MMTF fields as JSON, N, C-alpha, C and O atoms, coordinates in Angstrom:
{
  "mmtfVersion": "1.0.0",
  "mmtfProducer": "UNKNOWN",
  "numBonds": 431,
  "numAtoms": 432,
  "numGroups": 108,
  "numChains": 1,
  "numModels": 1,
  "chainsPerModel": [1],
  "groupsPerChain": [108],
  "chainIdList": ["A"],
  "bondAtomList": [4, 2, 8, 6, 12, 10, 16, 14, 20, 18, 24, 22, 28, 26, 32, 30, 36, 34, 40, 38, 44, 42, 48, 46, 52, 50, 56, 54, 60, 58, 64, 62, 68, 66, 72, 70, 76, 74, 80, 78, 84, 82, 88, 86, 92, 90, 96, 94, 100, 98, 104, 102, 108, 106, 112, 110, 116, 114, 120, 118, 124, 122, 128, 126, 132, 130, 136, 134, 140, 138, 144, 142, 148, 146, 152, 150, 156, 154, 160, 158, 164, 162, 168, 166, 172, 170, 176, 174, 180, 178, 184, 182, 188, 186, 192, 190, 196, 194, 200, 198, 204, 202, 208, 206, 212, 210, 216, 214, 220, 218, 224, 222, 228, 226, 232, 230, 236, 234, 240, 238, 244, 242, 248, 246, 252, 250, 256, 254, 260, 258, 264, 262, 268, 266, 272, 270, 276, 274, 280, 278, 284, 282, 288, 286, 292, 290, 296, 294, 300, 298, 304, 302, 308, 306, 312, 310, 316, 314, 320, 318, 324, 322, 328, 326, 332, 330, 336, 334, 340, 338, 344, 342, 348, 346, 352, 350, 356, 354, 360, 358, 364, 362, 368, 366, 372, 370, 376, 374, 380, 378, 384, 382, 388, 386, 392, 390, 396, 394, 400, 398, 404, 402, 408, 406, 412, 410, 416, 414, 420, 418, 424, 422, 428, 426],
  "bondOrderList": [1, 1, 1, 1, 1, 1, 1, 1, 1, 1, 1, 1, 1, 1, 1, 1, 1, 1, 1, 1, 1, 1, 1, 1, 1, 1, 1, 1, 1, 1, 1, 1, 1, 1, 1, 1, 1, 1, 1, 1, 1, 1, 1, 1, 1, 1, 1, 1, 1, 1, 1, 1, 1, 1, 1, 1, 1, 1, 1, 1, 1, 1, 1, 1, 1, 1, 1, 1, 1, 1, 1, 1, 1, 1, 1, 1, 1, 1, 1, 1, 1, 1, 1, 1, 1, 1, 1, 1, 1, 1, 1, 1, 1, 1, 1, 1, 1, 1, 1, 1, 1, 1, 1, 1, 1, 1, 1],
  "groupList": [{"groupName": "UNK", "atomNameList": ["N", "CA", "C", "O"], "elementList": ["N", "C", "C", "O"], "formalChargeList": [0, 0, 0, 0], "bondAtomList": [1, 0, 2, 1, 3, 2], "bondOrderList": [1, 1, 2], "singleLetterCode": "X", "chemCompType": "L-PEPTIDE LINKING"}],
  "groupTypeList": [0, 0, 0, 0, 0, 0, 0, 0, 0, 0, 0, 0, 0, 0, 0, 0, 0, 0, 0, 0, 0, 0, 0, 0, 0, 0, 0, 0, 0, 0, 0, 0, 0, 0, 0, 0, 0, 0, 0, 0, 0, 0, 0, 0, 0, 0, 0, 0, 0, 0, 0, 0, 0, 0, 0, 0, 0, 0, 0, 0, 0, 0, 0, 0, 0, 0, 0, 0, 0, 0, 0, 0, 0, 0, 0, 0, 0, 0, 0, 0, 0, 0, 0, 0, 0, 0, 0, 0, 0, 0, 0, 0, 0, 0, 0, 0, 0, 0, 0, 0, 0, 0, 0, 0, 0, 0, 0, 0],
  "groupIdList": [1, 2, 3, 4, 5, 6, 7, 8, 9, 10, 11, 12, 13, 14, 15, 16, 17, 18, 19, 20, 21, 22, 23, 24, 25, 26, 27, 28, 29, 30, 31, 32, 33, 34, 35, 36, 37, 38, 39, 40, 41, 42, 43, 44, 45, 46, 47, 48, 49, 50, 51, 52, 53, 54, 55, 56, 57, 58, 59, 60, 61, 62, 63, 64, 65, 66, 67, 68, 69, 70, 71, 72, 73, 74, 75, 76, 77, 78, 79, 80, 81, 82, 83, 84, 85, 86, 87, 88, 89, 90, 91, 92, 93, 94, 95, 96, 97, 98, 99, 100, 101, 102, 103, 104, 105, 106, 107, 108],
  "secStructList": [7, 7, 7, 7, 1, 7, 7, 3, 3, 3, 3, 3, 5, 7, 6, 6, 6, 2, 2, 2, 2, 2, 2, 2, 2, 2, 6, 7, 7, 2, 2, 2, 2, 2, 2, 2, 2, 2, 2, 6, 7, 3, 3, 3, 3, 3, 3, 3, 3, 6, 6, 3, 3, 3, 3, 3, 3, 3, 7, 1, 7, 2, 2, 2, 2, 2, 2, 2, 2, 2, 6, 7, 1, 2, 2, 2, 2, 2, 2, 2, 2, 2, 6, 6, 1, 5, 1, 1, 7, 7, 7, 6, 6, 1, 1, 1, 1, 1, 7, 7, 5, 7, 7, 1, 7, 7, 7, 7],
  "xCoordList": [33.685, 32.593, 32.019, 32.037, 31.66, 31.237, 29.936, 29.287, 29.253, 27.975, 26.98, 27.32, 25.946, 24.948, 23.478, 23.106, 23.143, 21.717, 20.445, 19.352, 20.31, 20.312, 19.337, 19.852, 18.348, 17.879, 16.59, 15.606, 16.983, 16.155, 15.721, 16.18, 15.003, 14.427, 13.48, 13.378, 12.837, 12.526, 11.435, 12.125, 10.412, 9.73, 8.369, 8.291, 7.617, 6.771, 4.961, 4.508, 4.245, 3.312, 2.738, 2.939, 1.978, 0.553, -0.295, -0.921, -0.221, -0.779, -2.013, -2.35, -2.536, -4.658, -4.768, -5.696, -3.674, -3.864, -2.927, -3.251, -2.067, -1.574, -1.824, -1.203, -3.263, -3.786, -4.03, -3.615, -4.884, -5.041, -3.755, -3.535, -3.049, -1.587, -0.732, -0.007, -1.134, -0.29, -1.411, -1.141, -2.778, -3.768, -3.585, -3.822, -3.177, -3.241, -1.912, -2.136, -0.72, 0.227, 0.31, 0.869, -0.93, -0.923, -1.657, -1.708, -2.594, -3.75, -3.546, -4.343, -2.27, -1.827, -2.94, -3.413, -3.238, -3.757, -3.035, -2.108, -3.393, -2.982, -2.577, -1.421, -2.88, -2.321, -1.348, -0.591, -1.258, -0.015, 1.229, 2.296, 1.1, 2.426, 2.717, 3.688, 2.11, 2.218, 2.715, 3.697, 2.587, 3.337, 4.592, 5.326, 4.848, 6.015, 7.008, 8.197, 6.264, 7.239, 7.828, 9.054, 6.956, 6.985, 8.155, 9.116, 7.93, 8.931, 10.096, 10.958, 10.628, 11.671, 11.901, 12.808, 10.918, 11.296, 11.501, 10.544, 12.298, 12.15, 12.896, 13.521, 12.941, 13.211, 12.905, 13.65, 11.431, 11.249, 10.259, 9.282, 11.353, 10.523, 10.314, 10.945, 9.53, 8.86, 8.691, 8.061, 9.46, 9.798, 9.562, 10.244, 8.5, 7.828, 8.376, 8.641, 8.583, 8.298, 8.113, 8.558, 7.013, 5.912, 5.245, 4.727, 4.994, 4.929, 5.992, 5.848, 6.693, 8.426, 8.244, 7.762, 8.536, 8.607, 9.725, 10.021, 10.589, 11.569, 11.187, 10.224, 11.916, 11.234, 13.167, 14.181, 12.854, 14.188, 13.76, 12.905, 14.451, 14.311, 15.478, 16.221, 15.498, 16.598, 15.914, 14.702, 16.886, 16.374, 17.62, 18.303, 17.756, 18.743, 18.531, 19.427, 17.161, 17.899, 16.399, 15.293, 16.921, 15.871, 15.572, 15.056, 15.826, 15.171, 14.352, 13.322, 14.222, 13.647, 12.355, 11.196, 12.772, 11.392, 10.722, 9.532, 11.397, 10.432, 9.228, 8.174, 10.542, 9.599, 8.061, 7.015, 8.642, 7.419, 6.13, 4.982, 6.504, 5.613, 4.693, 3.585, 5.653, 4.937, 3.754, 2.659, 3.985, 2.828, 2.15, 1.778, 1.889, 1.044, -0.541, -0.917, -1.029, -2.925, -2.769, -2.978, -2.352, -2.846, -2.186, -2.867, -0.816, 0.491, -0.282, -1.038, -0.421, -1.226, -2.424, -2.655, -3.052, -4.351, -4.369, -4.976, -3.333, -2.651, -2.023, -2.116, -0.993, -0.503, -1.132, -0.888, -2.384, -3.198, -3.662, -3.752, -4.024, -4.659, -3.247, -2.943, -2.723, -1.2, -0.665, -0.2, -0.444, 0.425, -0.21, 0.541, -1.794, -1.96, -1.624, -1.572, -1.534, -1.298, 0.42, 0.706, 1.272, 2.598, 2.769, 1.888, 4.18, 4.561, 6.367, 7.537, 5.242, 6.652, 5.471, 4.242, 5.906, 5.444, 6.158, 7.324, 4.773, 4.76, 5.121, 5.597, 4.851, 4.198, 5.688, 6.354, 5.932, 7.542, 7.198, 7.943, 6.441, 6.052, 7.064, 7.611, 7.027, 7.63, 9.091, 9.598, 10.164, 11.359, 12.356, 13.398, 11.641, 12.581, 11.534, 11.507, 10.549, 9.502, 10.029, 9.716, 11.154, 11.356, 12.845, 13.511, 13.41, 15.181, 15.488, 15.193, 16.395, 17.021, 18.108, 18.835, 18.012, 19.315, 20.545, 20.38, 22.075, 23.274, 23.326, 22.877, 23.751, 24.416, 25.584, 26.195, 26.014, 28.046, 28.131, 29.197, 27.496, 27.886, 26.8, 25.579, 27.984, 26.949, 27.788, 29.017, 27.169, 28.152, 27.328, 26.106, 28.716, 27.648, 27.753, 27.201],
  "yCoordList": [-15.248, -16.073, -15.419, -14.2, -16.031, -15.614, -15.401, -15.973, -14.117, -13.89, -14.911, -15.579, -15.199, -16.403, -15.16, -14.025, -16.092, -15.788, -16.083, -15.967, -16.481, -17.158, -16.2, -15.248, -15.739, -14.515, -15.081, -15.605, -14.762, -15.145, -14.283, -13.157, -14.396, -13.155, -14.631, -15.839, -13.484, -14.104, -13.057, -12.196, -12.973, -12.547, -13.496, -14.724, -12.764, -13.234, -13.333, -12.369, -14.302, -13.726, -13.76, -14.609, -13.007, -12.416, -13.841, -14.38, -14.263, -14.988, -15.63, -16.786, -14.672, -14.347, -15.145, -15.834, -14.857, -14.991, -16.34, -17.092, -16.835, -18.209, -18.984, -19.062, -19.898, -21.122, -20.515, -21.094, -19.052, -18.475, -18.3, -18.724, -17.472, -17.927, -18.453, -18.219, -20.003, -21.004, -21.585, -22.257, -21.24, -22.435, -21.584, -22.092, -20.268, -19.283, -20.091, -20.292, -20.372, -20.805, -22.409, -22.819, -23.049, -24.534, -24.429, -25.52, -23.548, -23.404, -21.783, -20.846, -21.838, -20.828, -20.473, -21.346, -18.632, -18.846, -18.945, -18.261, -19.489, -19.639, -18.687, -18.94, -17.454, -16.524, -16.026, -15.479, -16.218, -15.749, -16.395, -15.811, -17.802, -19.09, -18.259, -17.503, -18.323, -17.517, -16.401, -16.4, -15.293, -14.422, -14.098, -13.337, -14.71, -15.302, -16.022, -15.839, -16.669, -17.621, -16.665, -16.623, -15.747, -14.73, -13.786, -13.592, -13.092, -11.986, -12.465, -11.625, -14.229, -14.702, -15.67, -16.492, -15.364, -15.902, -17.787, -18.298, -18.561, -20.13, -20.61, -19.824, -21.93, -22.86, -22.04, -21.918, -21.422, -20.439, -21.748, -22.48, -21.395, -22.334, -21.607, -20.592, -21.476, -20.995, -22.1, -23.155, -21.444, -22.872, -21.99, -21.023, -22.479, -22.417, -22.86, -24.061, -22.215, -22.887, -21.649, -20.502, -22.577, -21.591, -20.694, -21.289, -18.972, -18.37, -17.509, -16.553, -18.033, -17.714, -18.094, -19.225, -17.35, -17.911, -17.635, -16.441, -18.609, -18.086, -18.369, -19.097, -17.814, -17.419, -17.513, -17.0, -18.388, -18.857, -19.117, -19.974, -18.237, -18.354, -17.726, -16.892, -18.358, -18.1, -16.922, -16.709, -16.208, -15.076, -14.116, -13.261, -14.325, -14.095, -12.261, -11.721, -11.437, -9.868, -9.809, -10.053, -9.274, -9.296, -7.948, -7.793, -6.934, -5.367, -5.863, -5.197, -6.593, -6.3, -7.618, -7.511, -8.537, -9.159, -8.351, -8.126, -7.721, -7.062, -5.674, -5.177, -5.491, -4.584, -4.893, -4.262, -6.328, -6.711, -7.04, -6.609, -7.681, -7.887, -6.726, -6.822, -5.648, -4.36, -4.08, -3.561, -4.317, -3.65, -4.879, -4.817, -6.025, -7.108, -6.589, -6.138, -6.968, -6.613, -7.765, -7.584, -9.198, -10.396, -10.172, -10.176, -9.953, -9.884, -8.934, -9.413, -7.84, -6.502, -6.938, -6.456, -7.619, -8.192, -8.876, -8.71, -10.231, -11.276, -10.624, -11.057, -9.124, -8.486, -7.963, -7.979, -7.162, -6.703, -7.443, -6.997, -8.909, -9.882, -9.894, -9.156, -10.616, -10.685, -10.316, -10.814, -8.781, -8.062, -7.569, -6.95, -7.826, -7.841, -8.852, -8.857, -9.371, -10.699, -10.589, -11.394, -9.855, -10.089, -9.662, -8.806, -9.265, -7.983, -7.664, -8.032, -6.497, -6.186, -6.058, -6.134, -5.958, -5.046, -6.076, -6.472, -6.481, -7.354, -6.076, -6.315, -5.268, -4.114, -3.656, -2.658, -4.201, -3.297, -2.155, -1.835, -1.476, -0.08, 0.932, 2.01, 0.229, 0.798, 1.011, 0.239, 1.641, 2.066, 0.416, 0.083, -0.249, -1.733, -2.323, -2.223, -3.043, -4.027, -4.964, -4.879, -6.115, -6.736, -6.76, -6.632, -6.835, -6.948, -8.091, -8.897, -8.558, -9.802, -9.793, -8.853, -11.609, -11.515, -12.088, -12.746, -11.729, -11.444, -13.189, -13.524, -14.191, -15.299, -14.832, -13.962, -15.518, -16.019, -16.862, -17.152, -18.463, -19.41, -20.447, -20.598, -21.127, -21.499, -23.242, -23.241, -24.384, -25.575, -25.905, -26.041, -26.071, -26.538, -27.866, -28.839],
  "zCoordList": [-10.331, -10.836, -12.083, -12.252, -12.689, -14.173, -13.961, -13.085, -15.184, -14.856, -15.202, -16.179, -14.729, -14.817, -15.263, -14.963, -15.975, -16.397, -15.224, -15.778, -13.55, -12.638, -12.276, -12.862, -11.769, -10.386, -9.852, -10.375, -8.512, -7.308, -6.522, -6.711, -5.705, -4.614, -3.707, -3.925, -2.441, -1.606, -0.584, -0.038, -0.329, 0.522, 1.296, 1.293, 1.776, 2.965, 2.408, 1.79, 2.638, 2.496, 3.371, 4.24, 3.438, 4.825, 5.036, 4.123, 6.155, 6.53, 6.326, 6.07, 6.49, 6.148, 4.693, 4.269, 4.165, 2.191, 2.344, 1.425, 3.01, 2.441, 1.453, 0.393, 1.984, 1.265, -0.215, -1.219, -0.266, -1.34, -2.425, -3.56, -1.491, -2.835, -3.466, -4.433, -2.03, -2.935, -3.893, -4.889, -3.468, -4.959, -6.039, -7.134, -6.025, -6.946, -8.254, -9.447, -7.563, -7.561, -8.586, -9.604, -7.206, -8.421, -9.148, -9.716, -9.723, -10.702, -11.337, -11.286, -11.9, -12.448, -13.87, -14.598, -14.036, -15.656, -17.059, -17.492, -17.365, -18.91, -19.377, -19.716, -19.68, -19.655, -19.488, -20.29, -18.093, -17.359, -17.438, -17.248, -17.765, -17.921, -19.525, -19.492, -20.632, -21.725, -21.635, -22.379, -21.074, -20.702, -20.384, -21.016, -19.347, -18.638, -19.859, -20.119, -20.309, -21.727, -22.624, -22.722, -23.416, -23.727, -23.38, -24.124, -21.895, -21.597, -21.427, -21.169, -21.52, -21.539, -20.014, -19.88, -19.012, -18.149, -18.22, -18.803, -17.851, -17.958, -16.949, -16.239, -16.742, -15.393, -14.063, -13.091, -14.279, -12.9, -11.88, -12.041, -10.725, -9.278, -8.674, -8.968, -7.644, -6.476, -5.125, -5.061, -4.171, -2.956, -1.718, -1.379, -1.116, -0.102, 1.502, 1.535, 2.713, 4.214, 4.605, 4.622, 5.005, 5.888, 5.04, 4.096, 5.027, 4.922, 3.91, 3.147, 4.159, 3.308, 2.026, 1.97, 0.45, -0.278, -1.176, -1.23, -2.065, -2.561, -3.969, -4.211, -4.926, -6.571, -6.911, -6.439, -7.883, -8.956, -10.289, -10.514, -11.462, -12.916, -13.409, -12.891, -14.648, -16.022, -16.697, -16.753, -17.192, -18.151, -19.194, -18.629, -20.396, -20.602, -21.118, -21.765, -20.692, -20.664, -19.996, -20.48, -18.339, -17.754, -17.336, -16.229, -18.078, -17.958, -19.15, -19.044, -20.148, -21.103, -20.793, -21.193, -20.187, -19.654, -18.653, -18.872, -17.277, -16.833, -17.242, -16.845, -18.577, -18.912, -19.826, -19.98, -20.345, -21.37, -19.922, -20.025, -18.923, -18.05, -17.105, -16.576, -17.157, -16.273, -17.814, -17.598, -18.661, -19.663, -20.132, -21.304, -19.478, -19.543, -18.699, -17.617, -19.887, -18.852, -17.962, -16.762, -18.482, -17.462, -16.237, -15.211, -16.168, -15.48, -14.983, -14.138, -15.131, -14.069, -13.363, -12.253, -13.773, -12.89, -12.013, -10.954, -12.504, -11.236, -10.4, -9.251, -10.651, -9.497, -8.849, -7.642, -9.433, -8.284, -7.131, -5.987, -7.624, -6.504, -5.648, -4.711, -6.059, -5.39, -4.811, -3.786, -5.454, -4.397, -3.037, -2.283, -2.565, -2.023, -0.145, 1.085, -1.173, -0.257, 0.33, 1.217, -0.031, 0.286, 0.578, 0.658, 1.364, 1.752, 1.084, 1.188, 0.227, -0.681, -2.508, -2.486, -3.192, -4.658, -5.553, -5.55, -6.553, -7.603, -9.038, -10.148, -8.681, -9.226, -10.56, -10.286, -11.457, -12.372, -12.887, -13.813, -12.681, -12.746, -11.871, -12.105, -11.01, -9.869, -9.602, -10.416, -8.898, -9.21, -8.969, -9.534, -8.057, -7.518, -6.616, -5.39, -7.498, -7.195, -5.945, -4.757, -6.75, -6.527, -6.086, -7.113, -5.33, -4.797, -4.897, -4.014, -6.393, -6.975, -5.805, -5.485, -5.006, -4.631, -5.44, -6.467, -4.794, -5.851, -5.622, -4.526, -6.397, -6.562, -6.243, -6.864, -5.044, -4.827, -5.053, -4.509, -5.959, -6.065, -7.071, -7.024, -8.073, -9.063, -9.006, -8.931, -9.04, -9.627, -10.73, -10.79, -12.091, -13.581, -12.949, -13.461]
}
Protein backbone atom coordinates (compact mmCIF):
# COMPACT_ATOMS: atom_id res chain seq x y z
CA UNK A 1 0.00 0.00 0.00
CA UNK A 2 1.32 3.29 -0.78
CA UNK A 3 2.03 5.90 1.83
CA UNK A 4 -1.10 8.17 2.53
CA UNK A 5 -0.96 11.49 4.04
CA UNK A 6 -4.11 9.88 6.38
CA UNK A 7 -3.54 9.73 10.58
CA UNK A 8 -5.89 8.77 13.11
CA UNK A 9 -5.83 7.87 16.77
CA UNK A 10 -8.48 7.11 19.22
CA UNK A 11 -8.90 7.39 23.03
CA UNK A 12 -11.43 7.74 25.97
CA UNK A 13 -12.77 10.51 27.70
CA UNK A 14 -13.47 10.65 31.47
CA UNK A 15 -16.79 10.56 31.98
CA UNK A 16 -17.33 13.46 34.61
CA UNK A 17 -16.01 15.81 31.52
CA UNK A 18 -18.14 14.31 28.54
CA UNK A 19 -20.86 16.93 27.82
CA UNK A 20 -17.93 19.44 28.51
CA UNK A 21 -15.75 18.08 25.71
CA UNK A 22 -17.93 17.51 23.24
CA UNK A 23 -19.44 21.49 23.61
CA UNK A 24 -15.76 22.28 23.76
CA UNK A 25 -15.71 20.45 20.39
CA UNK A 26 -18.92 22.17 18.74
CA UNK A 27 -17.92 25.67 19.86
CA UNK A 28 -14.39 25.38 18.94
CA UNK A 29 -12.00 28.85 19.39
CA UNK A 30 -11.11 30.71 16.64
CA UNK A 31 -7.93 30.53 17.38
CA UNK A 32 -7.47 27.22 17.59
CA UNK A 33 -9.32 26.21 13.98
CA UNK A 34 -6.49 28.95 12.77
CA UNK A 35 -3.90 27.19 14.20
CA UNK A 36 -4.64 23.93 13.19
CA UNK A 37 -4.97 25.49 9.46
CA UNK A 38 -1.77 26.85 9.97
CA UNK A 39 0.33 23.75 11.32
CA UNK A 40 -1.14 22.04 8.19
CA UNK A 41 -3.67 19.97 9.74
CA UNK A 42 -7.09 19.59 7.13
CA UNK A 43 -10.13 17.25 6.50
CA UNK A 44 -9.70 16.62 10.42
CA UNK A 45 -13.03 14.68 11.97
CA UNK A 46 -13.56 13.71 15.32
CA UNK A 47 -16.30 10.70 15.74
CA UNK A 48 -17.70 9.98 18.86
CA UNK A 49 -19.71 6.60 20.76
CA UNK A 50 -20.05 6.94 23.91
CA UNK A 51 -17.21 8.04 25.65
CA UNK A 52 -14.88 6.72 22.81
CA UNK A 53 -13.53 9.19 20.56
CA UNK A 54 -11.80 8.79 17.26
CA UNK A 55 -9.70 11.84 15.55
CA UNK A 56 -9.02 11.62 11.56
CA UNK A 57 -6.94 14.34 9.49
CA UNK A 58 -4.72 14.96 6.39
CA UNK A 59 -1.34 16.39 6.87
CA UNK A 60 1.25 16.42 4.45
CA UNK A 61 4.63 16.70 7.12
CA UNK A 62 3.28 15.97 10.37
CA UNK A 63 6.51 16.27 12.72
CA UNK A 64 6.50 19.66 11.45
CA UNK A 65 2.75 20.42 12.27
CA UNK A 66 3.09 18.89 15.56
CA UNK A 67 5.79 20.75 16.19
CA UNK A 68 4.27 24.20 15.12
CA UNK A 69 1.34 23.16 17.57
CA UNK A 70 3.42 22.06 20.81
CA UNK A 71 4.73 25.89 20.62
CA UNK A 72 1.15 27.33 20.08
CA UNK A 73 0.03 29.54 23.29
CA UNK A 74 -3.75 28.81 22.09
CA UNK A 75 -3.05 25.03 21.32
CA UNK A 76 -1.28 24.93 24.95
CA UNK A 77 -4.20 26.39 26.78
CA UNK A 78 -6.98 24.28 25.04
CA UNK A 79 -4.61 21.32 26.06
CA UNK A 80 -4.44 22.16 29.40
CA UNK A 81 -8.35 22.16 29.73
CA UNK A 82 -8.39 19.04 27.71
CA UNK A 83 -6.03 16.98 28.56
CA UNK A 84 -7.57 16.91 31.56
CA UNK A 85 -10.52 15.43 30.67
CA UNK A 86 -8.98 12.29 28.77
CA UNK A 87 -7.15 9.70 29.40
CA UNK A 88 -3.95 9.85 27.59
CA UNK A 89 -1.74 13.44 26.70
CA UNK A 90 -2.74 16.22 24.30
CA UNK A 91 0.52 17.50 25.40
CA UNK A 92 3.57 17.38 21.87
CA UNK A 93 6.00 18.41 24.27
CA UNK A 94 6.08 15.18 25.32
CA UNK A 95 8.08 12.02 23.93
CA UNK A 96 4.53 10.28 22.16
CA UNK A 97 1.46 12.37 23.16
CA UNK A 98 -0.54 10.83 20.95
CA UNK A 99 -0.21 6.96 19.35
CA UNK A 100 -1.17 7.49 15.47
CA UNK A 101 -2.86 4.36 14.43
CA UNK A 102 -1.04 2.49 11.22
CA UNK A 103 -3.69 2.53 8.11
CA UNK A 104 -3.85 -1.16 6.37
CA UNK A 105 -6.30 0.12 4.04
CA UNK A 106 -7.17 3.09 1.88
CA UNK A 107 -10.04 3.00 -1.29
CA UNK A 108 -9.41 6.26 -3.70
Amino acid sequence: MEKSNKYAWTWKVKEEFLEEYVRMHLEPWTEIMEEHTKAGYRNYSIFQNGNQFFYCFECEDIEAANAYIAKSEACNRWNAITSQMVEGSFDFNEAEPIKFMKEVFYLK
